[in-house]
Amino acid sequence: MWWAMSLLSSSPLLHIPSSTPPPTSRGSFPPPPRPTISYPPPSSSSSSPERRRFISKVKPLHSLTFPTHPIRCCSTSSMSSQASPSTSQVQDCLLYSRAYWVTESVIAWNVDVLGNGSCYLFASKGAALSFSDDGIQGQDVKIKLEEDNYGLPAKVIEKFPHIRDYRAFRLRPSLDVKPLLKCQLAVATFNSDGNCSDATGLQLPGVLDELFSYSGPLGALYSNEAVSLFLWAPTAQEVQVCIYRDGSADNPQEIIRLEEYNGVWSTKGPKGWEGCYYVYEVSVYHPSTQKIEKCYANDPYARGLSSDAQRTLFVNLGSDTLKPEGWDKLAHQKPDVLSFSDISIYELHIRDFSASDHTVEPKSRGGYLAFTLQDSAGVHHLKKLSNAGISHIHLLPTFQFAGVDDKKENWNCVDGETLKKFPPDSAQQQALITAVQNDDGYNWGYNPVLWGVPKGSYASNPNGSCRIIEFRKMVQALNHIGLRVVLDVVYNHLHGSGPFDENSVLDKIVPGYYLRRNTDGFIENSTCVNNTASEHFMVERLIIDDLLHWTVDYKVDGFRFDLMGHLMKRTMMRTKDVLSSLTTEQDGVDGSSVYLYGEGWDFGEVAKNGRGVNASQFNLPGTGIGSFNDRIRDAILGGSPFGHPLQQGFVNGLFLQPNGHNQDTATERLMLAVSKDHIQVGMAANLRDFVLTDCEGKEVKGSVLTHDGVPVAYASCPTETVNYVSAHDNETLFDIVSLKDKSFGYEYNSVVTGLTTSMEYRFSIPVMRCCAQNHLIVIHITLVIGSTGLILLSVPTIGELDFPQKRRMGKTGHCNYSCIFIVMI
């Protein structure tokens, strides 16, 4: 039965090259200023289910043509009565990965083996698996699996709750499986006649976590004499590094093969590598092509890049040449924050801050250095905000993202003077901007490529270390005018995937590991594209290491997590614990002053703890981590981002000043009363134990009230709630208030053509401006006197907009605005 053991031990195809192991500690390399990070096993936790707010979409992992028949070759209840599937049907099965290799000795698969049937694992180092009338061909190894009638182990169900009902198939525990994980893999069932009844590929994160979890050095490490590289790539068959003298050289000056030990590839080079560039060449089986591919990728732990992330820069962030004057003393010069209850945050976009500011020298407009110019109009504005009580600047994504060329000379932008030539209600402005939106210099930045490097387009020079120095100067300058810095981080998805996408990094190095896949093996897409899987050990480690890097190396003061609910609660808690351990004396920063908050929406494949306990609103009580409160937003403004745009709320006319969409009916009167209750709870920090007298005269807790079928209140302390009515998503606050106002004087037309819905608005600007300003004042007062966080949208001048604008990620900066978050806890 276990004849494959001898094949495994004798086959040169499955030999692991021996090498000197990399140091499990930093060895002779000087340790960077990092605390020791321990990664304990996950613990179980229960929570209340949350609502699903978005439609989950699935992006196929595979670039090949999909089979027209989604194969389940064996109907588990009637396989014995069915004819064997055709060869083409079974061949199609390898396009899917419906089985999970979850531990060293257990494979989970939702399939039956009936009667005298059998189940086998197949492996081919050369990715030669195929099917013919004679059965499966091309394997180097064939191993029989035995079903475990006790089912999956408890630790597997805890890690992968979505496959809790799958069957467990076991390999012999003494089998050395590590070489197999570098191969093309498949499992197949056979009926009693020996005909293949079902087959599929495998997903490997579970077994990779068990066998290759690693806490040693990764990325480039620098000593006085040498530079060393470490890359985690346990499924790779070979890894080489190509060294380039500069960022634009056509050919590498040398190519070096890395040595592997237990999934980590490493090499050591001369000190002269500093200032050069490198790219990894990874030979690895990729399920998207079902081939062994030669992938070229940046270092996941890159700390510097050439323009447009073509190559990784060898750069030692600890070098004194990269530190602005006084950088090492900045921790002692930061503005005081006695507690998170004193926080007030102003949200803005780096390019928008100065792109049109003529008091900024042209070479610095739209970039990091604009924040360092003390006499510019923008910085004067920030100083006024600081003096008025704003404590933090929240910068929209600043890491290396796709969608904007790092080289400004390649931009194709629309001149502002050209746009002024058209009437305010013309469609020509939008048409001109849309025509160049993929080639201009503007993007919000939610297209992550590499999380750990500042975006090159905001720097004076995207090559070399310029972006590092200028980013640090920006942080330092903001601190010196009394403002701390919050970064917008996007760990929930990546822009690229597959072996050939120029924006793909992680999926080239360990294919199928970093990105979350559905039960057919296709990449989940509910965030927007390429969802990441922080439930996997090395994904979580990368996220925590990256946050540690930004905190220590750039001395930032907080993080706003995009779609935080798609990360695991465990990841957020470990992040908080690690950052809180940082001290000014040892690390140059006070980690206890770093505030964490984000979008705790619960939707997609992670909803209701579908992939483990996630960092959603209802799972965060007791953590001290903040989440945005959509309850008070919807009560104040009316409707929701997905509802009718004219649905009124508490401050813009619901029941009392109907706008035509709403009428003064008993239903709207009740909605107004209920909205009052929701606002009252929100002003009390949305605390679940807060007791109020509701609209029916009853004393109830905030958690008893409901919003879209779930409790209104969920927080256990004020720091866990950030109240808001508007941010960079959807319409500006001024626009949405104006649109819903009774005095809007609108004509609302919805024109549907194909898949596109456009809206046309006509209104009287003077009347609208007066009414909208009154409503904005009411909103601001309502939020400011509350006891927790809020968001106020700050437009250039209230009332000067000529028509409603809905902000989108790909637009130019002509119609973008900044926001104020005032966290008054």
PDB file of N, CA and C in Angstrom, residues 557-600:
ATOM      1  N   ASP A 557       2.200  57.590  13.261  1.00  0.00           N
ATOM      2  CA  ASP A 557       1.522  57.617  14.554  1.00  0.00           C
ATOM      3  C   ASP A 557       0.177  56.900  14.577  1.00  0.00           C
ATOM      4  N   GLY A 558      -0.229  56.317  13.477  1.00  0.00           N
ATOM      5  CA  GLY A 558      -1.499  55.610  13.463  1.00  0.00           C
ATOM      6  C   GLY A 558      -1.758  54.993  12.101  1.00  0.00           C
ATOM      7  N   PHE A 559      -2.739  54.090  12.063  1.00  0.00           N
ATOM      8  CA  PHE A 559      -3.071  53.400  10.815  1.00  0.00           C
ATOM      9  C   PHE A 559      -4.584  53.290  10.682  1.00  0.00           C
ATOM     10  N   ARG A 560      -5.063  53.636   9.485  1.00  0.00           N
ATOM     11  CA  ARG A 560      -6.467  53.459   9.133  1.00  0.00           C
ATOM     12  C   ARG A 560      -6.535  52.272   8.167  1.00  0.00           C
ATOM     13  N   PHE A 561      -7.251  51.208   8.543  1.00  0.00           N
ATOM     14  CA  PHE A 561      -7.259  49.961   7.788  1.00  0.00           C
ATOM     15  C   PHE A 561      -8.432  49.932   6.819  1.00  0.00           C
ATOM     16  N   ASP A 562      -8.107  49.908   5.542  1.00  0.00           N
ATOM     17  CA  ASP A 562      -9.118  49.772   4.509  1.00  0.00           C
ATOM     18  C   ASP A 562      -9.745  48.380   4.599  1.00  0.00           C
ATOM     19  N   LEU A 563     -11.085  48.312   4.560  1.00  0.00           N
ATOM     20  CA  LEU A 563     -11.811  47.040   4.649  1.00  0.00           C
ATOM     21  C   LEU A 563     -11.192  46.116   5.705  1.00  0.00           C
ATOM     22  N   MET A 564     -11.075  46.662   6.894  1.00  0.00           N
ATOM     23  CA  MET A 564     -10.475  45.928   8.012  1.00  0.00           C
ATOM     24  C   MET A 564     -11.200  44.620   8.291  1.00  0.00           C
ATOM     25  N   GLY A 565     -12.507  44.556   8.019  1.00  0.00           N
ATOM     26  CA  GLY A 565     -13.265  43.342   8.261  1.00  0.00           C
ATOM     27  C   GLY A 565     -12.800  42.158   7.444  1.00  0.00           C
ATOM     28  N   HIS A 566     -12.016  42.389   6.396  1.00  0.00           N
ATOM     29  CA  HIS A 566     -11.480  41.283   5.612  1.00  0.00           C
ATOM     30  C   HIS A 566     -10.165  40.752   6.179  1.00  0.00           C
ATOM     31  N   LEU A 567      -9.688  41.375   7.244  1.00  0.00           N
ATOM     32  CA  LEU A 567      -8.555  40.826   7.988  1.00  0.00           C
ATOM     33  C   LEU A 567      -9.084  40.069   9.192  1.00  0.00           C
ATOM     34  N   MET A 568      -8.270  39.169   9.716  1.00  0.00           N
ATOM     35  CA  MET A 568      -8.680  38.436  10.894  1.00  0.00           C
ATOM     36  C   MET A 568      -8.495  39.287  12.153  1.00  0.00           C
ATOM     37  N   LYS A 569      -9.378  39.107  13.124  1.00  0.00           N
ATOM     38  CA  LYS A 569      -9.261  39.794  14.406  1.00  0.00           C
ATOM     39  C   LYS A 569      -7.914  39.471  15.049  1.00  0.00           C
ATOM     40  N   ARG A 570      -7.486  38.237  14.924  1.00  0.00           N
ATOM     41  CA  ARG A 570      -6.199  37.830  15.491  1.00  0.00           C
ATOM     42  C   ARG A 570      -5.067  38.678  14.934  1.00  0.00           C
ATOM     43  N   THR A 571      -5.110  38.967  13.635  1.00  0.00           N
ATOM     44  CA  THR A 571      -4.075  39.793  13.012  1.00  0.00           C
ATOM     45  C   THR A 571      -4.058  41.183  13.625  1.00  0.00           C
ATOM     46  N   MET A 572      -5.232  41.759  13.819  1.00  0.00           N
ATOM     47  CA  MET A 572      -5.314  43.103  14.397  1.00  0.00           C
ATOM     48  C   MET A 572      -4.842  43.111  15.846  1.00  0.00           C
ATOM     49  N   MET A 573      -5.185  42.091  16.600  1.00  0.00           N
ATOM     50  CA  MET A 573      -4.773  42.045  17.999  1.00  0.00           C
ATOM     51  C   MET A 573      -3.267  41.861  18.131  1.00  0.00           C
ATOM     52  N   ARG A 574      -2.700  41.019  17.296  1.00  0.00           N
ATOM     53  CA  ARG A 574      -1.243  40.837  17.346  1.00  0.00           C
ATOM     54  C   ARG A 574      -0.532  42.110  16.902  1.00  0.00           C
ATOM     55  N   THR A 575      -1.118  42.793  15.919  1.00  0.00           N
ATOM     56  CA  THR A 575      -0.553  44.077  15.498  1.00  0.00           C
ATOM     57  C   THR A 575      -0.540  45.055  16.666  1.00  0.00           C
ATOM     58  N   LYS A 576      -1.657  45.165  17.343  1.00  0.00           N
ATOM     59  CA  LYS A 576      -1.739  46.085  18.472  1.00  0.00           C
ATOM     60  C   LYS A 576      -0.729  45.724  19.554  1.00  0.00           C
ATOM     61  N   ASP A 577      -0.606  44.430  19.852  1.00  0.00           N
ATOM     62  CA  ASP A 577       0.329  43.995  20.892  1.00  0.00           C
ATOM     63  C   ASP A 577       1.773  44.311  20.511  1.00  0.00           C
ATOM     64  N   VAL A 578       2.127  44.046  19.251  1.00  0.00           N
ATOM     65  CA  VAL A 578       3.502  44.292  18.805  1.00  0.00           C
ATOM     66  C   VAL A 578       3.817  45.777  18.819  1.00  0.00           C
ATOM     67  N   LEU A 579       2.921  46.592  18.276  1.00  0.00           N
ATOM     68  CA  LEU A 579       3.185  48.026  18.229  1.00  0.00           C
ATOM     69  C   LEU A 579       3.211  48.631  19.627  1.00  0.00           C
ATOM     70  N   SER A 580       2.350  48.140  20.496  1.00  0.00           N
ATOM     71  CA  SER A 580       2.298  48.687  21.856  1.00  0.00           C
ATOM     72  C   SER A 580       3.581  48.409  22.628  1.00  0.00           C
ATOM     73  N   SER A 581       4.340  47.408  22.205  1.00  0.00           N
ATOM     74  CA  SER A 581       5.572  47.071  22.917  1.00  0.00           C
ATOM     75  C   SER A 581       6.747  47.971  22.540  1.00  0.00           C
ATOM     76  N   LEU A 582       6.594  48.807  21.510  1.00  0.00           N
ATOM     77  CA  LEU A 582       7.675  49.683  21.085  1.00  0.00           C
ATOM     78  C   LEU A 582       7.889  50.806  22.100  1.00  0.00           C
ATOM     79  N   THR A 583       9.141  51.111  22.355  1.00  0.00           N
ATOM     80  CA  THR A 583       9.457  52.188  23.294  1.00  0.00           C
ATOM     81  C   THR A 583      10.420  53.179  22.650  1.00  0.00           C
ATOM     82  N   THR A 584      10.359  54.411  23.138  1.00  0.00           N
ATOM     83  CA  THR A 584      11.228  55.459  22.615  1.00  0.00           C
ATOM     84  C   THR A 584      12.688  55.113  22.852  1.00  0.00           C
ATOM     85  N   GLU A 585      13.004  54.523  23.987  1.00  0.00           N
ATOM     86  CA  GLU A 585      14.388  54.228  24.328  1.00  0.00           C
ATOM     87  C   GLU A 585      14.976  53.147  23.424  1.00  0.00           C
ATOM     88  N   GLN A 586      14.209  52.096  23.140  1.00  0.00           N
ATOM     89  CA  GLN A 586      14.746  50.981  22.374  1.00  0.00           C
ATOM     90  C   GLN A 586      14.461  51.071  20.878  1.00  0.00           C
ATOM     91  N   ASP A 587      13.332  51.665  20.503  1.00  0.00           N
ATOM     92  CA  ASP A 587      12.896  51.635  19.111  1.00  0.00           C
ATOM     93  C   ASP A 587      12.758  53.000  18.459  1.00  0.00           C
ATOM     94  N   GLY A 588      12.920  54.056  19.239  1.00  0.00           N
ATOM     95  CA  GLY A 588      12.813  55.397  18.686  1.00  0.00           C
ATOM     96  C   GLY A 588      11.404  55.885  18.503  1.00  0.00           C
ATOM     97  N   VAL A 589      10.409  55.106  18.950  1.00  0.00           N
ATOM     98  CA  VAL A 589       9.005  55.502  18.874  1.00  0.00           C
ATOM     99  C   VAL A 589       8.276  54.984  20.109  1.00  0.00           C
ATOM    100  N   ASP A 590       7.202  55.671  20.454  1.00  0.00           N
ATOM    101  CA  ASP A 590       6.340  55.224  21.544  1.00  0.00           C
ATOM    102  C   ASP A 590       5.147  54.513  20.942  1.00  0.00           C
ATOM    103  N   GLY A 591       5.195  53.188  20.909  1.00  0.00           N
ATOM    104  CA  GLY A 591       4.139  52.417  20.265  1.00  0.00           C
ATOM    105  C   GLY A 591       2.791  52.514  20.950  1.00  0.00           C
ATOM    106  N   SER A 592       2.776  52.870  22.219  1.00  0.00           N
ATOM    107  CA  SER A 592       1.504  52.962  22.927  1.00  0.00           C
ATOM    108  C   SER A 592       0.664  54.137  22.445  1.00  0.00           C
ATOM    109  N   SER A 593       1.261  55.072  21.696  1.00  0.00           N
ATOM    110  CA  SER A 593       0.519  56.232  21.188  1.00  0.00           C
ATOM    111  C   SER A 593       0.032  56.028  19.759  1.00  0.00           C
ATOM    112  N   VAL A 594       0.221  54.827  19.203  1.00  0.00           N
ATOM    113  CA  VAL A 594      -0.213  54.533  17.834  1.00  0.00           C
ATOM    114  C   VAL A 594      -1.664  54.064  17.861  1.00  0.00           C
ATOM    115  N   TYR A 595      -2.539  54.781  17.165  1.00  0.00           N
ATOM    116  CA  TYR A 595      -3.974  54.458  17.161  1.00  0.00           C
ATOM    117  C   TYR A 595      -4.319  53.642  15.919  1.00  0.00           C
ATOM    118  N   LEU A 596      -5.116  52.582  16.121  1.00  0.00           N
ATOM    119  CA  LEU A 596      -5.549  51.711  15.043  1.00  0.00           C
ATOM    120  C   LEU A 596      -7.059  51.802  14.886  1.00  0.00           C
ATOM    121  N   TYR A 597      -7.520  52.006  13.656  1.00  0.00           N
ATOM    122  CA  TYR A 597      -8.954  52.037  13.384  1.00  0.00           C
ATOM    123  C   TYR A 597      -9.171  51.704  11.914  1.00  0.00           C
ATOM    124  N   GLY A 598     -10.406  51.359  11.556  1.00  0.00           N
ATOM    125  CA  GLY A 598     -10.636  51.014  10.160  1.00  0.00           C
ATOM    126  C   GLY A 598     -12.084  50.693   9.872  1.00  0.00           C
ATOM    127  N   GLU A 599     -12.289  50.156   8.672  1.00  0.00           N
ATOM    128  CA  GLU A 599     -13.620  49.818   8.177  1.00  0.00           C
ATOM    129  C   GLU A 599     -13.957  48.388   8.616  1.00  0.00           C
ATOM    130  N   GLY A 600     -14.870  48.277   9.572  1.00  0.00           N
ATOM    131  CA  GLY A 600     -15.212  46.963  10.109  1.00  0.00           C
ATOM    132  C   GLY A 600     -16.388  46.309   9.424  1.00  0.00           C
TER     133      GLY A 600
END
